[in-house]
Short mmCIF file of the C-alpha atoms (twelve columns), coordinates in Angstrom:
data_MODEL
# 
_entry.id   MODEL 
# 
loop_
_atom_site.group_PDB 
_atom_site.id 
_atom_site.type_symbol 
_atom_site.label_atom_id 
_atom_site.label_alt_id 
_atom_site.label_comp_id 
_atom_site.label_asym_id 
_atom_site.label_seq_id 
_atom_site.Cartn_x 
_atom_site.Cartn_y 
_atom_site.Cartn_z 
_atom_site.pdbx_PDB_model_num 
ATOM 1   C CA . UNK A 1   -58.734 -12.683 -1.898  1 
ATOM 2   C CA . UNK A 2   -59.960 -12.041 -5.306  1 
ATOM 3   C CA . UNK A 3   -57.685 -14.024 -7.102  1 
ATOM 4   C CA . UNK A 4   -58.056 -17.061 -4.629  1 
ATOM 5   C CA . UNK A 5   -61.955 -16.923 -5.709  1 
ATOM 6   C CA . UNK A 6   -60.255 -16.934 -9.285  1 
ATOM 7   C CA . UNK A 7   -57.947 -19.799 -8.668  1 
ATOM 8   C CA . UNK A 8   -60.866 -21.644 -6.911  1 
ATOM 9   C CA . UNK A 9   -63.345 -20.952 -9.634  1 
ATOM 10  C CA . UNK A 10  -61.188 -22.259 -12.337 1 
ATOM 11  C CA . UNK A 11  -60.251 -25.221 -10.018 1 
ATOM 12  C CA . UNK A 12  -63.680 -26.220 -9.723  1 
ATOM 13  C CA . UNK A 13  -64.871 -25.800 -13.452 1 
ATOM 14  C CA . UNK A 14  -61.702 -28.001 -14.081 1 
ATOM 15  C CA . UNK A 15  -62.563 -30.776 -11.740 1 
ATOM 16  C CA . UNK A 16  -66.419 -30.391 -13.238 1 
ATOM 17  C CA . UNK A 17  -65.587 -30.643 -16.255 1 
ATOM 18  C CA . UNK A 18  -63.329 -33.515 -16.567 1 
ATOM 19  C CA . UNK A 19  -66.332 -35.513 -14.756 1 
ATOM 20  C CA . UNK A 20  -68.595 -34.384 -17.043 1 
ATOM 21  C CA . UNK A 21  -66.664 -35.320 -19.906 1 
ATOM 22  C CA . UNK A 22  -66.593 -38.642 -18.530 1 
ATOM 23  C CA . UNK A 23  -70.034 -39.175 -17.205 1 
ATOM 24  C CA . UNK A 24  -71.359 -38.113 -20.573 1 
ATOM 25  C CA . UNK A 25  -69.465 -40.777 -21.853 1 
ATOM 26  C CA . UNK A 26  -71.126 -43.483 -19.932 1 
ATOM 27  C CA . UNK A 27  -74.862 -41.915 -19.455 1 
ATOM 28  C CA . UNK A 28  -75.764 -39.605 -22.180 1 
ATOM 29  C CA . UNK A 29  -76.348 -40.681 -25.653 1 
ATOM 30  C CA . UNK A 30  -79.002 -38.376 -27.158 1 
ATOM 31  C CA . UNK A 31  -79.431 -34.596 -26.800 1 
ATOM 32  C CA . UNK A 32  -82.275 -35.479 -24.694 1 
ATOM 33  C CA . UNK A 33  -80.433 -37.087 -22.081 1 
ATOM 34  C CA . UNK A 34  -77.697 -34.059 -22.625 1 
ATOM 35  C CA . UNK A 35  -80.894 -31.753 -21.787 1 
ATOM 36  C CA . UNK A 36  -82.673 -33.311 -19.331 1 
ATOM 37  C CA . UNK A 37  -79.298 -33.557 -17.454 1 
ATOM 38  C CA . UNK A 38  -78.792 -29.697 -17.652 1 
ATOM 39  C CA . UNK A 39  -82.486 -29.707 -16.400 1 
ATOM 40  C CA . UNK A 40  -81.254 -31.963 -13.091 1 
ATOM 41  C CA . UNK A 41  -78.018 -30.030 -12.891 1 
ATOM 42  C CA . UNK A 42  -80.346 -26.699 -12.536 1 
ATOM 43  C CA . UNK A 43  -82.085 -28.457 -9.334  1 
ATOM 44  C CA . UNK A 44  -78.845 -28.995 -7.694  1 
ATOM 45  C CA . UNK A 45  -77.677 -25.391 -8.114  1 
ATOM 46  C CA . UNK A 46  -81.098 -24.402 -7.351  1 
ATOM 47  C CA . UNK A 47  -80.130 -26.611 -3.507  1 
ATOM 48  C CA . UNK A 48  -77.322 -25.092 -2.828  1 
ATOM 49  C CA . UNK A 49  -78.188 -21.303 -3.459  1 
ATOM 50  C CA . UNK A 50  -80.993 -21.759 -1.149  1 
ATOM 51  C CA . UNK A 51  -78.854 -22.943 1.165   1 
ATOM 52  C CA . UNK A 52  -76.763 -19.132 1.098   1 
ATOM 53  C CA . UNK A 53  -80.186 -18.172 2.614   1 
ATOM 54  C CA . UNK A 54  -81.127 -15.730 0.186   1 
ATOM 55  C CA . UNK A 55  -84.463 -16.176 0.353   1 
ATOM 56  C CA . UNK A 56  -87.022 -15.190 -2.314  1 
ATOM 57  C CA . UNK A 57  -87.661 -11.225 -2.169  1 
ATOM 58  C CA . UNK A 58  -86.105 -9.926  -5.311  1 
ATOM 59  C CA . UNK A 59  -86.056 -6.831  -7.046  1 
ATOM 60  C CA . UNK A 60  -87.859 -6.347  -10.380 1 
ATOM 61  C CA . UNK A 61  -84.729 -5.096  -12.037 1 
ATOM 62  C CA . UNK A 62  -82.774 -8.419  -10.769 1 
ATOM 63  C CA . UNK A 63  -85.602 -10.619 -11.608 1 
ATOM 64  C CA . UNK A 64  -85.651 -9.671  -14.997 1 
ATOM 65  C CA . UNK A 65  -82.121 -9.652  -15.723 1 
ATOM 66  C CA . UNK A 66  -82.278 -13.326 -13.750 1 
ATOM 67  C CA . UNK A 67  -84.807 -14.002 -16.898 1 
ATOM 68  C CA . UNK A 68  -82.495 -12.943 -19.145 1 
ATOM 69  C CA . UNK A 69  -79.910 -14.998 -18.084 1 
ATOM 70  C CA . UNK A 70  -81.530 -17.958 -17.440 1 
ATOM 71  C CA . UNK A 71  -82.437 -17.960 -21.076 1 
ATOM 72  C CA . UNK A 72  -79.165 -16.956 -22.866 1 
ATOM 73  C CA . UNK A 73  -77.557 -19.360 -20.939 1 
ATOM 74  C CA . UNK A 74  -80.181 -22.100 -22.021 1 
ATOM 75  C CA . UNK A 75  -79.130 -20.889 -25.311 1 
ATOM 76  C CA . UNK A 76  -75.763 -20.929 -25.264 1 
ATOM 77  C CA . UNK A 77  -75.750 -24.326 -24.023 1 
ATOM 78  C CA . UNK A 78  -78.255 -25.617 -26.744 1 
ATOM 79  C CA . UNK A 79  -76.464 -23.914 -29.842 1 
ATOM 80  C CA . UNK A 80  -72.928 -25.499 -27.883 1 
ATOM 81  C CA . UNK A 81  -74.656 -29.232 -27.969 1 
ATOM 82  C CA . UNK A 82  -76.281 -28.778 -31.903 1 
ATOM 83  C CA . UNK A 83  -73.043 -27.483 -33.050 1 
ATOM 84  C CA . UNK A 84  -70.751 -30.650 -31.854 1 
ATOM 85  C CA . UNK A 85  -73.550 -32.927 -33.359 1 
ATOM 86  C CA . UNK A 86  -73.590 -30.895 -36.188 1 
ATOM 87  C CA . UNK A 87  -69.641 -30.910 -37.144 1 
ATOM 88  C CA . UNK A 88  -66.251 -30.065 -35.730 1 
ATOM 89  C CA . UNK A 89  -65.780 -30.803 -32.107 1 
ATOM 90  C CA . UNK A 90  -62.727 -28.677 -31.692 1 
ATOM 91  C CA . UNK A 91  -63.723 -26.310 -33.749 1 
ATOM 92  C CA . UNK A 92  -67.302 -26.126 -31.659 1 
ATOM 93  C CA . UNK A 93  -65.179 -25.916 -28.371 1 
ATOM 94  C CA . UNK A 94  -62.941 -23.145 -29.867 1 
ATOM 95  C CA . UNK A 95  -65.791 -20.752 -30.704 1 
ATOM 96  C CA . UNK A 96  -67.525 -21.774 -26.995 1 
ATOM 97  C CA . UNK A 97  -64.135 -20.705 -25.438 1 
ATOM 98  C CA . UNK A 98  -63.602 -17.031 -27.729 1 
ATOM 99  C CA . UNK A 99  -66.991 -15.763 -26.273 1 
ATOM 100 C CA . UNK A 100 -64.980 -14.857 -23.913 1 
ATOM 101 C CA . UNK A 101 -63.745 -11.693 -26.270 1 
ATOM 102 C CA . UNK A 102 -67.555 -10.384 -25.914 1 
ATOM 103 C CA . UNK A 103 -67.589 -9.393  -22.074 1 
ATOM 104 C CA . UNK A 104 -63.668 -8.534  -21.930 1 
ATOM 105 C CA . UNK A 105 -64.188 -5.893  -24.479 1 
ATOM 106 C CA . UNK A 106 -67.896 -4.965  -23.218 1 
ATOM 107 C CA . UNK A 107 -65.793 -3.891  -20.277 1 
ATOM 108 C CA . UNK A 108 -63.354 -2.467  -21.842 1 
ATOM 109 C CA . UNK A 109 -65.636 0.181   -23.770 1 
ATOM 110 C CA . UNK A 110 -69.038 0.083   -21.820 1 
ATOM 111 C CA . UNK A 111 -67.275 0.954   -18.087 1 
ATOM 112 C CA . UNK A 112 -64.050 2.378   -19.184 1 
ATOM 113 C CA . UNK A 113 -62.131 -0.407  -17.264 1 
ATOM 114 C CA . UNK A 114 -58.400 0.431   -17.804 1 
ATOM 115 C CA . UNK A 115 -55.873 -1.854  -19.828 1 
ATOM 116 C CA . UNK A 116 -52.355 -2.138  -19.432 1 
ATOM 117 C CA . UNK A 117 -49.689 -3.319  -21.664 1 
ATOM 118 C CA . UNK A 118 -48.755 -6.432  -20.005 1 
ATOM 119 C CA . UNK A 119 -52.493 -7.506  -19.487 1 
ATOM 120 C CA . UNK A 120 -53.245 -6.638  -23.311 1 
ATOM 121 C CA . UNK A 121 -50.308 -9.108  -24.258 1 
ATOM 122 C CA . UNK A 122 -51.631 -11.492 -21.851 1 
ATOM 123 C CA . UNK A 123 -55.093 -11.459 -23.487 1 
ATOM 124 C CA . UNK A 124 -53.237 -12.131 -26.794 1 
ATOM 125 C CA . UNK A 125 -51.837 -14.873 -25.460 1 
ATOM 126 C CA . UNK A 126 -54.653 -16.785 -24.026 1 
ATOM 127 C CA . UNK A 127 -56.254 -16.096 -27.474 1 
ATOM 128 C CA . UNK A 128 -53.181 -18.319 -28.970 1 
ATOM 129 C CA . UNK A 129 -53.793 -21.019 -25.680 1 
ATOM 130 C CA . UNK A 130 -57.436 -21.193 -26.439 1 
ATOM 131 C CA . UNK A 131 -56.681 -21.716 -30.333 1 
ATOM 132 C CA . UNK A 132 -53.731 -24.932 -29.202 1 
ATOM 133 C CA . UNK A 133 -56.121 -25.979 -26.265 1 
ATOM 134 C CA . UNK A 134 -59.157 -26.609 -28.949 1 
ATOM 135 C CA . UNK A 135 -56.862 -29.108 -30.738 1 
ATOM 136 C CA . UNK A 136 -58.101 -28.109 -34.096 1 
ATOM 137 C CA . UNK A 137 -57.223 -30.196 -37.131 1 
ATOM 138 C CA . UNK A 138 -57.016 -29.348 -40.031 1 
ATOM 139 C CA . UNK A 139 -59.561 -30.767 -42.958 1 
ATOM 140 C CA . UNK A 140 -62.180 -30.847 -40.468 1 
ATOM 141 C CA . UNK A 141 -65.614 -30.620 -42.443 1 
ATOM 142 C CA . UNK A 142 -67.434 -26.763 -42.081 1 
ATOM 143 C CA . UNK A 143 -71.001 -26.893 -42.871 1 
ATOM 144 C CA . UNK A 144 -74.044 -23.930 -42.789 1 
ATOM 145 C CA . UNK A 145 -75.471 -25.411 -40.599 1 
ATOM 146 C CA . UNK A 146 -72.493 -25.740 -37.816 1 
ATOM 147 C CA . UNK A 147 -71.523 -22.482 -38.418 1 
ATOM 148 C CA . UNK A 148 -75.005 -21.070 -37.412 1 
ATOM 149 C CA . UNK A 149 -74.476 -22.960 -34.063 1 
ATOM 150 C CA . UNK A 150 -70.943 -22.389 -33.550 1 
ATOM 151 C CA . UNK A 151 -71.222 -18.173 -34.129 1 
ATOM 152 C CA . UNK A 152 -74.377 -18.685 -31.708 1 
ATOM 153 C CA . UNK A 153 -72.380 -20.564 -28.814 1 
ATOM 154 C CA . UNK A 154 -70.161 -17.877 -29.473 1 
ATOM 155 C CA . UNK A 155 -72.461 -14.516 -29.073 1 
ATOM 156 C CA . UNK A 156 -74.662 -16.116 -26.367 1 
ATOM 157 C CA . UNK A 157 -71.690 -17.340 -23.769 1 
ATOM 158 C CA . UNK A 158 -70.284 -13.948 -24.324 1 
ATOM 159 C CA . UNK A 159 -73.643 -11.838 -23.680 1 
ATOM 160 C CA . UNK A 160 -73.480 -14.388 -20.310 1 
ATOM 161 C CA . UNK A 161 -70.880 -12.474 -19.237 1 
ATOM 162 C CA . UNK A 162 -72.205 -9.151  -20.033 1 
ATOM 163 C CA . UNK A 163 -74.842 -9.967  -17.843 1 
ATOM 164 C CA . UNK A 164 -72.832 -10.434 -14.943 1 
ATOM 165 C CA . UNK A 165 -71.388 -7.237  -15.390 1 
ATOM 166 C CA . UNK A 166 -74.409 -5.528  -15.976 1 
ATOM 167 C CA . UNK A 167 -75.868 -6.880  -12.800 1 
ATOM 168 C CA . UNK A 168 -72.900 -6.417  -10.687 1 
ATOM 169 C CA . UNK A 169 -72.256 -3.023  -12.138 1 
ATOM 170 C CA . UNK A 170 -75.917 -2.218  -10.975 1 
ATOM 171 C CA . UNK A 171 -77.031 -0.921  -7.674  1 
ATOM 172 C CA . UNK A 172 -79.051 -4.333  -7.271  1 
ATOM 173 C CA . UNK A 173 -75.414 -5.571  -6.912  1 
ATOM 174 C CA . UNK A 174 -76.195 -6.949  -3.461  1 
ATOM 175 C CA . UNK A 175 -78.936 -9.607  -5.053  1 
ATOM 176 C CA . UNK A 176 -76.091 -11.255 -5.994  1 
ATOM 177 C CA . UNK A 177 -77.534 -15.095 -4.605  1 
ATOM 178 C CA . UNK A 178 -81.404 -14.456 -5.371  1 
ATOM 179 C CA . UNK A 179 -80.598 -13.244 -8.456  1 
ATOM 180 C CA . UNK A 180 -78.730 -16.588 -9.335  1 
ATOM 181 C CA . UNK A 181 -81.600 -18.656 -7.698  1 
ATOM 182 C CA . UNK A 182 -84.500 -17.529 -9.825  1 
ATOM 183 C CA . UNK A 183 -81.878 -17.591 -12.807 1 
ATOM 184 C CA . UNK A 184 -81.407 -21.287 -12.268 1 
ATOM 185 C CA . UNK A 185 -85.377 -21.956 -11.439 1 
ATOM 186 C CA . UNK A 186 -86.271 -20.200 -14.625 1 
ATOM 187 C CA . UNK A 187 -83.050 -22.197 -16.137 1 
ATOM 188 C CA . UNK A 188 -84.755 -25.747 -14.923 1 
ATOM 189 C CA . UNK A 189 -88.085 -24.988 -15.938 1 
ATOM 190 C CA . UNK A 190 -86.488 -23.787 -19.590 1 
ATOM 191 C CA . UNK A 191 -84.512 -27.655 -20.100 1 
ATOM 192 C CA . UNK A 192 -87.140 -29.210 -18.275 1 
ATOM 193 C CA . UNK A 193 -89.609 -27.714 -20.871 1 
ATOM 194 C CA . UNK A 194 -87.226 -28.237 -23.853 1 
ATOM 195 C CA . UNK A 195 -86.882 -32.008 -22.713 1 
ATOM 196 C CA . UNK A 196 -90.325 -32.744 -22.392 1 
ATOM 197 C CA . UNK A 197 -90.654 -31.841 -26.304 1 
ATOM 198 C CA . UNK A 198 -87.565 -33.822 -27.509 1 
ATOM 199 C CA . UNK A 199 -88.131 -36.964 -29.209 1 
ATOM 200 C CA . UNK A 200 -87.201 -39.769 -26.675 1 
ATOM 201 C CA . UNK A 201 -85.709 -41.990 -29.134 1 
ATOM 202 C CA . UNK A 202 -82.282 -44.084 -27.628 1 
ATOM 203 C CA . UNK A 203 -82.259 -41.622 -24.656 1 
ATOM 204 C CA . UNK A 204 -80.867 -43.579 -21.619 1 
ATOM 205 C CA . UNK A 205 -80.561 -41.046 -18.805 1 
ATOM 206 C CA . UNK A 206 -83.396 -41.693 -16.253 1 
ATOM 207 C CA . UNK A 207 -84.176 -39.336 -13.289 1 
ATOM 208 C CA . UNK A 208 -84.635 -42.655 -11.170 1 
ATOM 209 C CA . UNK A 209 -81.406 -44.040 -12.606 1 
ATOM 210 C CA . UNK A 210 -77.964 -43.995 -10.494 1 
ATOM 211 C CA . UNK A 211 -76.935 -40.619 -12.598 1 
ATOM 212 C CA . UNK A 212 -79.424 -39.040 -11.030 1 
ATOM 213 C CA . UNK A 213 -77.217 -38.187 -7.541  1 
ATOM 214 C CA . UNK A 214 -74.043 -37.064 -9.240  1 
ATOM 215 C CA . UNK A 215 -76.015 -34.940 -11.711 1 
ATOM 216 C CA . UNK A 216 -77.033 -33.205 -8.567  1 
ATOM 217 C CA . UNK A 217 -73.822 -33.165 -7.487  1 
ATOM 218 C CA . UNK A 218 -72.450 -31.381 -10.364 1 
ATOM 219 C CA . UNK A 219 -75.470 -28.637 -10.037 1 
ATOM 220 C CA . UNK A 220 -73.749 -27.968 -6.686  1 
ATOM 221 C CA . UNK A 221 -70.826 -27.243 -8.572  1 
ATOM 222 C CA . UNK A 222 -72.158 -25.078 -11.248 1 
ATOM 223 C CA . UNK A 223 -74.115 -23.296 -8.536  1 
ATOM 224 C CA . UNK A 224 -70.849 -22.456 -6.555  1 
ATOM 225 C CA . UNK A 225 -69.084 -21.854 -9.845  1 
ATOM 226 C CA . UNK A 226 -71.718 -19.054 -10.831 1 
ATOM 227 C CA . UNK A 227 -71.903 -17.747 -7.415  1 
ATOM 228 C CA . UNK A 228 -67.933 -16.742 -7.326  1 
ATOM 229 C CA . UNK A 229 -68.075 -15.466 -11.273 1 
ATOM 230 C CA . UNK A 230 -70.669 -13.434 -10.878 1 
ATOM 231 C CA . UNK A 231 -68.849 -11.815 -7.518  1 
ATOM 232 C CA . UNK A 232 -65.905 -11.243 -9.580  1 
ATOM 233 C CA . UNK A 233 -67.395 -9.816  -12.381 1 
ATOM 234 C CA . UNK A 234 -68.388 -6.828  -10.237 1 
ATOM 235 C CA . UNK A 235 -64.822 -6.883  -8.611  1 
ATOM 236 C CA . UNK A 236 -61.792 -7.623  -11.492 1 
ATOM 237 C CA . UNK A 237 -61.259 -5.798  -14.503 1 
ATOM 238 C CA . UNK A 238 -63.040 -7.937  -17.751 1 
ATOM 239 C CA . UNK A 239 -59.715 -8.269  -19.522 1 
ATOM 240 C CA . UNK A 240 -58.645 -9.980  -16.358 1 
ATOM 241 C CA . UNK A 241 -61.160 -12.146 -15.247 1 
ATOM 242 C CA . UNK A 242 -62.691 -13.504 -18.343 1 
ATOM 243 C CA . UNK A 243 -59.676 -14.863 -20.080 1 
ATOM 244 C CA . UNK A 244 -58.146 -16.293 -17.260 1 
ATOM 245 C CA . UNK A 245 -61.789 -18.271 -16.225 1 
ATOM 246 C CA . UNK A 246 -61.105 -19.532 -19.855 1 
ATOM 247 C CA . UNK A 247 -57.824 -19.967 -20.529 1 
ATOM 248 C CA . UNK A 248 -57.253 -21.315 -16.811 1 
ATOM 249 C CA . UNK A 249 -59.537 -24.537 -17.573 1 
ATOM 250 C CA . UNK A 250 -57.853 -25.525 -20.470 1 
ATOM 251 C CA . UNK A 251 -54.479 -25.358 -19.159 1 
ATOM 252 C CA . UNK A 252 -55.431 -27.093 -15.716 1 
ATOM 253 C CA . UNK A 253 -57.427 -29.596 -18.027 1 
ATOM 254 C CA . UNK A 254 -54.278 -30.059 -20.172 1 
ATOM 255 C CA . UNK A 255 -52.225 -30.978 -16.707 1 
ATOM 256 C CA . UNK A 256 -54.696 -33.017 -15.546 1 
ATOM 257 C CA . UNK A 257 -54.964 -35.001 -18.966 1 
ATOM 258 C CA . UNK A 258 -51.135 -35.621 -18.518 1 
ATOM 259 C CA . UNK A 259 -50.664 -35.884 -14.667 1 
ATOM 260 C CA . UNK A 260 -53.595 -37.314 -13.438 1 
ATOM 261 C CA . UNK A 261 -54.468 -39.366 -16.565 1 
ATOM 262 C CA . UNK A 262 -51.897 -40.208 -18.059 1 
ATOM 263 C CA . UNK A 263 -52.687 -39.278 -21.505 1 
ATOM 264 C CA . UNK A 264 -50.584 -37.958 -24.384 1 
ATOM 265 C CA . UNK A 265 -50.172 -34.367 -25.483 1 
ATOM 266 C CA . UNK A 266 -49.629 -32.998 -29.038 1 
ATOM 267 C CA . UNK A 267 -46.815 -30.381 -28.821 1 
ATOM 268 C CA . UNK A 268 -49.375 -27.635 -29.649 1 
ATOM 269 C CA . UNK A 269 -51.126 -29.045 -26.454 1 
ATOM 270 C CA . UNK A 270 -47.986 -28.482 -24.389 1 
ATOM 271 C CA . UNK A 271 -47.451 -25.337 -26.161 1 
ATOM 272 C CA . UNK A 272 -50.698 -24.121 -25.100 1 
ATOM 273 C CA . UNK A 273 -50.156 -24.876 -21.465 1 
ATOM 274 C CA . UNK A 274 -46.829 -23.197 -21.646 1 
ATOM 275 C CA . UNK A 275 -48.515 -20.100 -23.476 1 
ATOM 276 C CA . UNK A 276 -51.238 -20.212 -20.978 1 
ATOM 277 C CA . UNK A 277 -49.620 -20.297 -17.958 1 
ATOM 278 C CA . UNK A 278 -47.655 -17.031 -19.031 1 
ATOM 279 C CA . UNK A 279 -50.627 -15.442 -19.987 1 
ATOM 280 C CA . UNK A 280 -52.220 -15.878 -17.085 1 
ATOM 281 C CA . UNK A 281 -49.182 -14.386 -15.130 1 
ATOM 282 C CA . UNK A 282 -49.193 -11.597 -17.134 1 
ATOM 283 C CA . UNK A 283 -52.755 -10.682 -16.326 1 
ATOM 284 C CA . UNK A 284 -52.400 -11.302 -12.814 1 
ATOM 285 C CA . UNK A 285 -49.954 -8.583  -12.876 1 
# 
């Protein structure tokens, strides 16, 4: 059951992902439009956890932990989106996915969570799958600046997931769906807030525009997405379920790239899949 959630999760994020990649293509030019798309995407995962019939009655303890999370994740995303602008891509991807390494060993020494031989080789080798996955070239410029934004997409995605585990670890466990709604209303209001400030400039996304529906969509999807992470994080072992949720999208991403799109691989690519796909069965283990 718990690794069907898994498998579903990292199906999802896939699919999500590779339409965001192309819908940001098309509709969003500036980092306002990147923001103010978060800021719809919040709305629509605000819908559907509503729709779990949570209500509104939350603990203090959850609600501030909600707070919390609502605005590391805002920050996470915003160092993610100044560090591509502000130099390597792949290199900015490859830090986003190693946050990972902050939760899985929070875990590890925090709650005692056991680790076995065959899972700590499979964490080793979804550390060489992220590395391929990123496609990192070399000569690709470093700057000060970058780096700032890179190591900060790096701490905040991890302390994400050391939320989740806090929370779930907690006795407020059970808030599990109000605790994600008032994350993503205080989450909305944040990009909402942060968009309002940003310098329109060449910004094309419009709430009236025909984005506006599948930007909803998506916060459906991101909603759902949380939902199941945050369930597991209370339920699988950190070394487990953190590099797979990783390492899983990029090697479902790579097969899609190839199968469903038809585009070409570099052999570290394919070796990444490869290494991923065993690292994932090792850790299932």
């Amino acid at each position: 059951m718990d690794f069907g959630l898994l498998f579903g999760s990292v199906l999802i994020d896939t699919c999500k992902n590779i339409y965001y990649n192309q819908f940001s293509r098309r509709e969003l030019k500036t980092n306002r439009d990147a923001v103010l798309f978060n800021a719809v995407c919040g709305v629509g995962a605000v819908a559907f956890l509503l729709c779990t019939g949570c209500g509104l009655k939350i603990s203090l303890f959850s609600l501030g932990m909600a707070f919390a999370f609502a605005v590391v994740t805002a920050a996470a995303q915003y160092c993610s989106l100044m560090s591509m602008s502000a130099g390597s891509m792949s290199y900015s991807v490859l830090f986003t996915y190693l946050g990972m390494l902050i939760p899985t060993l929070f875990g590890v020494v925090v709650y005692g969570q056991p680790v076995h031989l065959q899972q700590l080789v499979g964490f080793l080798l979804m550390l060489v799958t992220l590395v391929l996955g990123a496609n990192v070239k070399k000569g690709e410029p470093i700057n000060r600046r970058w780096l700032c934004f890179a190591l900060g997409s790096f701490v905040m995605w991890g302390l994400v997931g050391v939320i989740q585990q806090i929370h779930q670890k907690s006795a407020h466990a059970g808030e599990r769906s109000v605790f994600l709604l008032w994350a993503f209303i205080f989450l909305t209001a944040l990009f909402a807030g942060l968009a309002g400030r940003m310098p329109r400039g060449e910004s094309r996304y419009r709430l009236k525009s025909k984005a506006t529906l599948p930007s909803l969509v998506s916060g459906v999807l991101i909603g759902a997405i949380n939902w199941i992470n945050l369930y597991l994080s209370g339920r699988l072992p950190s070394i487990v379920l953190f590099p797979i949720l990783n390492g899983g999208v990029i090697v479902l991403s790579g097969l899609a790239a190839r199968v469903v799109f038809r585009e070409k691989l570099t052999r570290s690519q394919y070796a990444g899949i490869a290494i991923g796909i065993a690292a994932i069965c090792l850790l299932g283990v």
